[in-house]
């Protein structure tokens, strides 16, 4: 294997890293400030370069060969990995655009560079099928996201969120690393493809299960499944809005794909079963319990939230629970359902956080009360938010509806004799609860009038401000959510085909 | 051709949202009138096969999961399409004066209508369910924004009940899909599900539909929702939305799980009869005109469920006829109650009885008398034709139920007459109307006259010549599987 070949296959990651350095340099050259606004020209140039770099990286991925494996799976190029690397790049692209709206952040260049570094981490997570490399990707992503969460130095909540995220996150990483070491000790390999057969051929010592569970903790933390979700509400609420959006979207997509690969490729032989009358020990029952717990806790606690970002965080816990259903079902069908759902969920959440960002900039807050009368101030934003929230609630013809149908039908098909019906029924019950709190947000947007009625001039200002790019982005995202609901076949076929 | 009802209405919804506000109502009028025209043309076309659920369109949608965009129609779905068009057109005519955010109003209204057309014409379970759930959210906004009395509560209650019913239906559909491996209704109705499966899947699926159909004891969303809704909203709820549940129960639940139906049919009859009598008794005690009509809706929908439970051609055909009939009569009653409220700003029967409305609102009074007569089941109106068919059908299977229902019909007559007398003929003592309660603008507008006449003509036409619809409904019912076990 020549270095040239390596560089060719790792070109997308390399391009994003280079872009990060360029953006960082731009930020440094044009001056660093302790607080306050970054000069508009710097911010604009930085965002442009970052967006371009992401686009070029995505284009490079498309030109990669179909299949290639480097160093026993440290870097694997496959249709599946490429597809999801592109998806993550697209999500990062939207995040960069929406980050344009964060006027109050100091040192935009550094912020953008952190987004790009986090993206590299996500690409490594997706593109690797070897435990050590996966862990490095996990850490790179994690560290970048911790910094991004605490980036709003003027805000106390941002610092608190960053610290909380960091403490929980590093603890979870430590568990994962310990678990990985146990697994390595028993199987003698770190390659996912080799772990599976070794687990299948020998009797399993209890300590190995300890290793598996510990490994799972790190990823369950990333996807904010209960009871590892405690960081999420604070991070979603305190972090800069674009960061929150990126944590909820890109980070989640990558975590689910990696979790799926580890479970289905690596730990496949010890899956067990979570059927109602056919419980078999393995990781499936554990995931089933956590999924049920996430659905219940997420939805019930979301009911009483008064802050929209916190509400989205708890609903994210619940959605993490739904998405796990596909992995519990297992197999190609289950995995593809999970991937489909997490993808559309990510698109939806980027959009929802985009709207939250606008409202926050205009009203200085993102409590429910700040959304009052949004319809009168900006029909466009209100309409987009309605599409995002109703998709999350799972109503047709939006993407969330099809995603749920896909997930639940595969889950029901998986168990013998509809064994997973209990979990599906619970998830549907959770959806019923969630519809209530999503509707409450929409009620505030569409029904309530703002207490301090916005004067006509301000309203004009709000609508006509030269934020065309972010607004168009939101429109594109809302359109995507609608289109993925009406013609989901393309993406489904794409995911299924990428399994090869 | 009939598929264009869906496209036309959806296009109308988009246009109503985007065009200037003055045009919104005209767009809605054209779209609903077009849908009504298409429905009429399809139902009375020559050489149509009413007996079989005949495919209109079938294109692959999500091939990987076996979903098709598959529309089909038979006599039952065409009948339901017609009542949808009729009610929608009347609802637009009765909301001609909506001034508050008319674009959104007609957008949501047309979405409800489009979703309902879709439900009645779908032959793919997934497509069916998409349309079925599509109707939920527009209802919420229609009620919560343009409603009255306790509107946010009523809207949320109705939405959550609908979604709960939807969740049960979802489980039933998933089980059928996963077991049979297809979503095509025509194939599913040929599939033999295991009896053990049918025994639990049928009640889940049926109950899900019946929640929307207003089955006792899950009917409580209906009166509160109807009362809170704006006039057009109540008309759509009573005229169309409750029928979605009943239609789904007939088309999907009964045909997919005939053995389960056989096991549970007597319990359906029990709930239906309780619903008929109980709702009628509750209506007798209401003081809000719309609550009276709301409970009467539940009572009348009890007849539909009883008809379905009979599992014979006569009873089920009667149930479909009752869906049509109540769609028309319920919409008319709500429309007139709305017209009264618009002019007097009250629906309290005691207040209305002081106003002597029969003198100041002659046309509305006349129409309300006709509607009440139709609702009570006076021969000559569609309500009589439908209910007598159901009762004859039920006589063969549940004679006791027919006896108890007779009591219910007396109660229906009692509460209808009470409401009629109190609201329009209250102050007959001296024939004088007190000056301060004299209502200005008592005369009905042209739009209201048109809408009311349309509905009255429909109920009269079907009442005087029920074969008009029964000839098209009965062949379709006869081919249904659960009748030929």
PDB file of N, CA and C in Angstrom, chain A residues 44-74:
ATOM      1  N   UNK A  44     -17.861  36.138   6.856  1.00  0.00           N
ATOM      2  CA  UNK A  44     -18.365  35.748   5.546  1.00  0.00           C
ATOM      3  C   UNK A  44     -17.354  34.901   4.796  1.00  0.00           C
ATOM      4  N   UNK A  45     -16.104  35.360   4.782  1.00  0.00           N
ATOM      5  CA  UNK A  45     -15.070  34.633   4.056  1.00  0.00           C
ATOM      6  C   UNK A  45     -14.869  33.250   4.658  1.00  0.00           C
ATOM      7  N   UNK A  46     -14.813  33.207   5.999  1.00  0.00           N
ATOM      8  CA  UNK A  46     -14.622  31.923   6.674  1.00  0.00           C
ATOM      9  C   UNK A  46     -15.724  30.945   6.330  1.00  0.00           C
ATOM     10  N   UNK A  47     -16.957  31.422   6.406  1.00  0.00           N
ATOM     11  CA  UNK A  47     -18.085  30.541   6.117  1.00  0.00           C
ATOM     12  C   UNK A  47     -18.025  30.062   4.674  1.00  0.00           C
ATOM     13  N   UNK A  48     -17.651  30.988   3.774  1.00  0.00           N
ATOM     14  CA  UNK A  48     -17.585  30.620   2.361  1.00  0.00           C
ATOM     15  C   UNK A  48     -16.557  29.515   2.152  1.00  0.00           C
ATOM     16  N   UNK A  49     -15.369  29.699   2.753  1.00  0.00           N
ATOM     17  CA  UNK A  49     -14.310  28.694   2.592  1.00  0.00           C
ATOM     18  C   UNK A  49     -14.748  27.365   3.193  1.00  0.00           C
ATOM     19  N   UNK A  50     -15.337  27.429   4.396  1.00  0.00           N
ATOM     20  CA  UNK A  50     -15.762  26.195   5.050  1.00  0.00           C
ATOM     21  C   UNK A  50     -16.787  25.456   4.202  1.00  0.00           C
ATOM     22  N   UNK A  51     -17.767  26.208   3.700  1.00  0.00           N
ATOM     23  CA  UNK A  51     -18.807  25.587   2.880  1.00  0.00           C
ATOM     24  C   UNK A  51     -18.202  24.971   1.628  1.00  0.00           C
ATOM     25  N   UNK A  52     -17.276  25.723   1.009  1.00  0.00           N
ATOM     26  CA  UNK A  52     -16.631  25.209  -0.202  1.00  0.00           C
ATOM     27  C   UNK A  52     -15.872  23.924   0.091  1.00  0.00           C
ATOM     28  N   UNK A  53     -15.103  23.951   1.202  1.00  0.00           N
ATOM     29  CA  UNK A  53     -14.320  22.771   1.559  1.00  0.00           C
ATOM     30  C   UNK A  53     -15.213  21.556   1.739  1.00  0.00           C
ATOM     31  N   UNK A  54     -16.344  21.749   2.427  1.00  0.00           N
ATOM     32  CA  UNK A  54     -17.271  20.636   2.644  1.00  0.00           C
ATOM     33  C   UNK A  54     -17.822  20.134   1.318  1.00  0.00           C
ATOM     34  N   UNK A  55     -18.148  21.066   0.434  1.00  0.00           N
ATOM     35  CA  UNK A  55     -18.697  20.666  -0.864  1.00  0.00           C
ATOM     36  C   UNK A  55     -17.665  19.862  -1.646  1.00  0.00           C
ATOM     37  N   UNK A  56     -16.388  20.354  -1.629  1.00  0.00           N
ATOM     38  CA  UNK A  56     -15.354  19.639  -2.376  1.00  0.00           C
ATOM     39  C   UNK A  56     -15.141  18.242  -1.795  1.00  0.00           C
ATOM     40  N   UNK A  57     -15.150  18.169  -0.455  1.00  0.00           N
ATOM     41  CA  UNK A  57     -14.977  16.864   0.175  1.00  0.00           C
ATOM     42  C   UNK A  57     -16.084  15.907  -0.250  1.00  0.00           C
ATOM     43  N   UNK A  58     -17.318  16.422  -0.286  1.00  0.00           N
ATOM     44  CA  UNK A  58     -18.434  15.575  -0.701  1.00  0.00           C
ATOM     45  C   UNK A  58     -18.248  15.104  -2.132  1.00  0.00           C
ATOM     46  N   UNK A  59     -17.778  16.033  -2.972  1.00  0.00           N
ATOM     47  CA  UNK A  59     -17.563  15.666  -4.377  1.00  0.00           C
ATOM     48  C   UNK A  59     -16.470  14.607  -4.481  1.00  0.00           C
ATOM     49  N   UNK A  60     -15.442  14.699  -3.639  1.00  0.00           N
ATOM     50  CA  UNK A  60     -14.357  13.716  -3.685  1.00  0.00           C
ATOM     51  C   UNK A  60     -14.860  12.333  -3.302  1.00  0.00           C
ATOM     52  N   UNK A  61     -15.766  12.297  -2.317  1.00  0.00           N
ATOM     53  CA  UNK A  61     -16.284  11.005  -1.879  1.00  0.00           C
ATOM     54  C   UNK A  61     -16.981  10.297  -3.027  1.00  0.00           C
ATOM     55  N   UNK A  62     -17.722  11.087  -3.792  1.00  0.00           N
ATOM     56  CA  UNK A  62     -18.453  10.487  -4.903  1.00  0.00           C
ATOM     57  C   UNK A  62     -17.488   9.831  -5.883  1.00  0.00           C
ATOM     58  N   UNK A  63     -16.276  10.387  -5.996  1.00  0.00           N
ATOM     59  CA  UNK A  63     -15.327   9.868  -6.982  1.00  0.00           C
ATOM     60  C   UNK A  63     -14.466   8.726  -6.443  1.00  0.00           C
ATOM     61  N   UNK A  64     -14.659   8.359  -5.170  1.00  0.00           N
ATOM     62  CA  UNK A  64     -13.862   7.264  -4.610  1.00  0.00           C
ATOM     63  C   UNK A  64     -14.258   5.945  -5.263  1.00  0.00           C
ATOM     64  N   UNK A  65     -13.352   4.939  -5.213  1.00  0.00           N
ATOM     65  CA  UNK A  65     -13.730   3.613  -5.711  1.00  0.00           C
ATOM     66  C   UNK A  65     -14.821   3.021  -4.834  1.00  0.00           C
ATOM     67  N   UNK A  66     -15.528   2.037  -5.356  1.00  0.00           N
ATOM     68  CA  UNK A  66     -16.663   1.469  -4.640  1.00  0.00           C
ATOM     69  C   UNK A  66     -16.274   0.803  -3.334  1.00  0.00           C
ATOM     70  N   UNK A  67     -15.260  -0.017  -3.383  1.00  0.00           N
ATOM     71  CA  UNK A  67     -14.872  -0.765  -2.184  1.00  0.00           C
ATOM     72  C   UNK A  67     -13.363  -0.698  -2.007  1.00  0.00           C
ATOM     73  N   UNK A  68     -12.928  -0.429  -0.789  1.00  0.00           N
ATOM     74  CA  UNK A  68     -11.509  -0.474  -0.481  1.00  0.00           C
ATOM     75  C   UNK A  68     -11.356  -0.598   1.023  1.00  0.00           C
ATOM     76  N   UNK A  69     -10.335  -1.319   1.450  1.00  0.00           N
ATOM     77  CA  UNK A  69     -10.087  -1.463   2.878  1.00  0.00           C
ATOM     78  C   UNK A  69      -8.616  -1.191   3.151  1.00  0.00           C
ATOM     79  N   UNK A  70      -8.367  -0.355   4.155  1.00  0.00           N
ATOM     80  CA  UNK A  70      -7.001   0.000   4.513  1.00  0.00           C
ATOM     81  C   UNK A  70      -6.694  -0.518   5.906  1.00  0.00           C
ATOM     82  N   UNK A  71      -5.536  -1.117   6.074  1.00  0.00           N
ATOM     83  CA  UNK A  71      -5.045  -1.506   7.400  1.00  0.00           C
ATOM     84  C   UNK A  71      -6.098  -2.248   8.228  1.00  0.00           C
ATOM     85  N   UNK A  72      -6.547  -3.366   7.753  1.00  0.00           N
ATOM     86  CA  UNK A  72      -7.485  -4.210   8.486  1.00  0.00           C
ATOM     87  C   UNK A  72      -8.718  -3.436   8.945  1.00  0.00           C
ATOM     88  N   UNK A  73      -9.221  -2.589   8.112  1.00  0.00           N
ATOM     89  CA  UNK A  73     -10.493  -1.942   8.430  1.00  0.00           C
ATOM     90  C   UNK A  73     -10.367  -0.602   9.125  1.00  0.00           C
ATOM     91  N   UNK A  74      -9.134  -0.085   9.260  1.00  0.00           N
ATOM     92  CA  UNK A  74      -9.013   1.239   9.869  1.00  0.00           C
ATOM     93  C   UNK A  74      -9.739   2.286   9.041  1.00  0.00           C
TER      94      UNK A  74
END
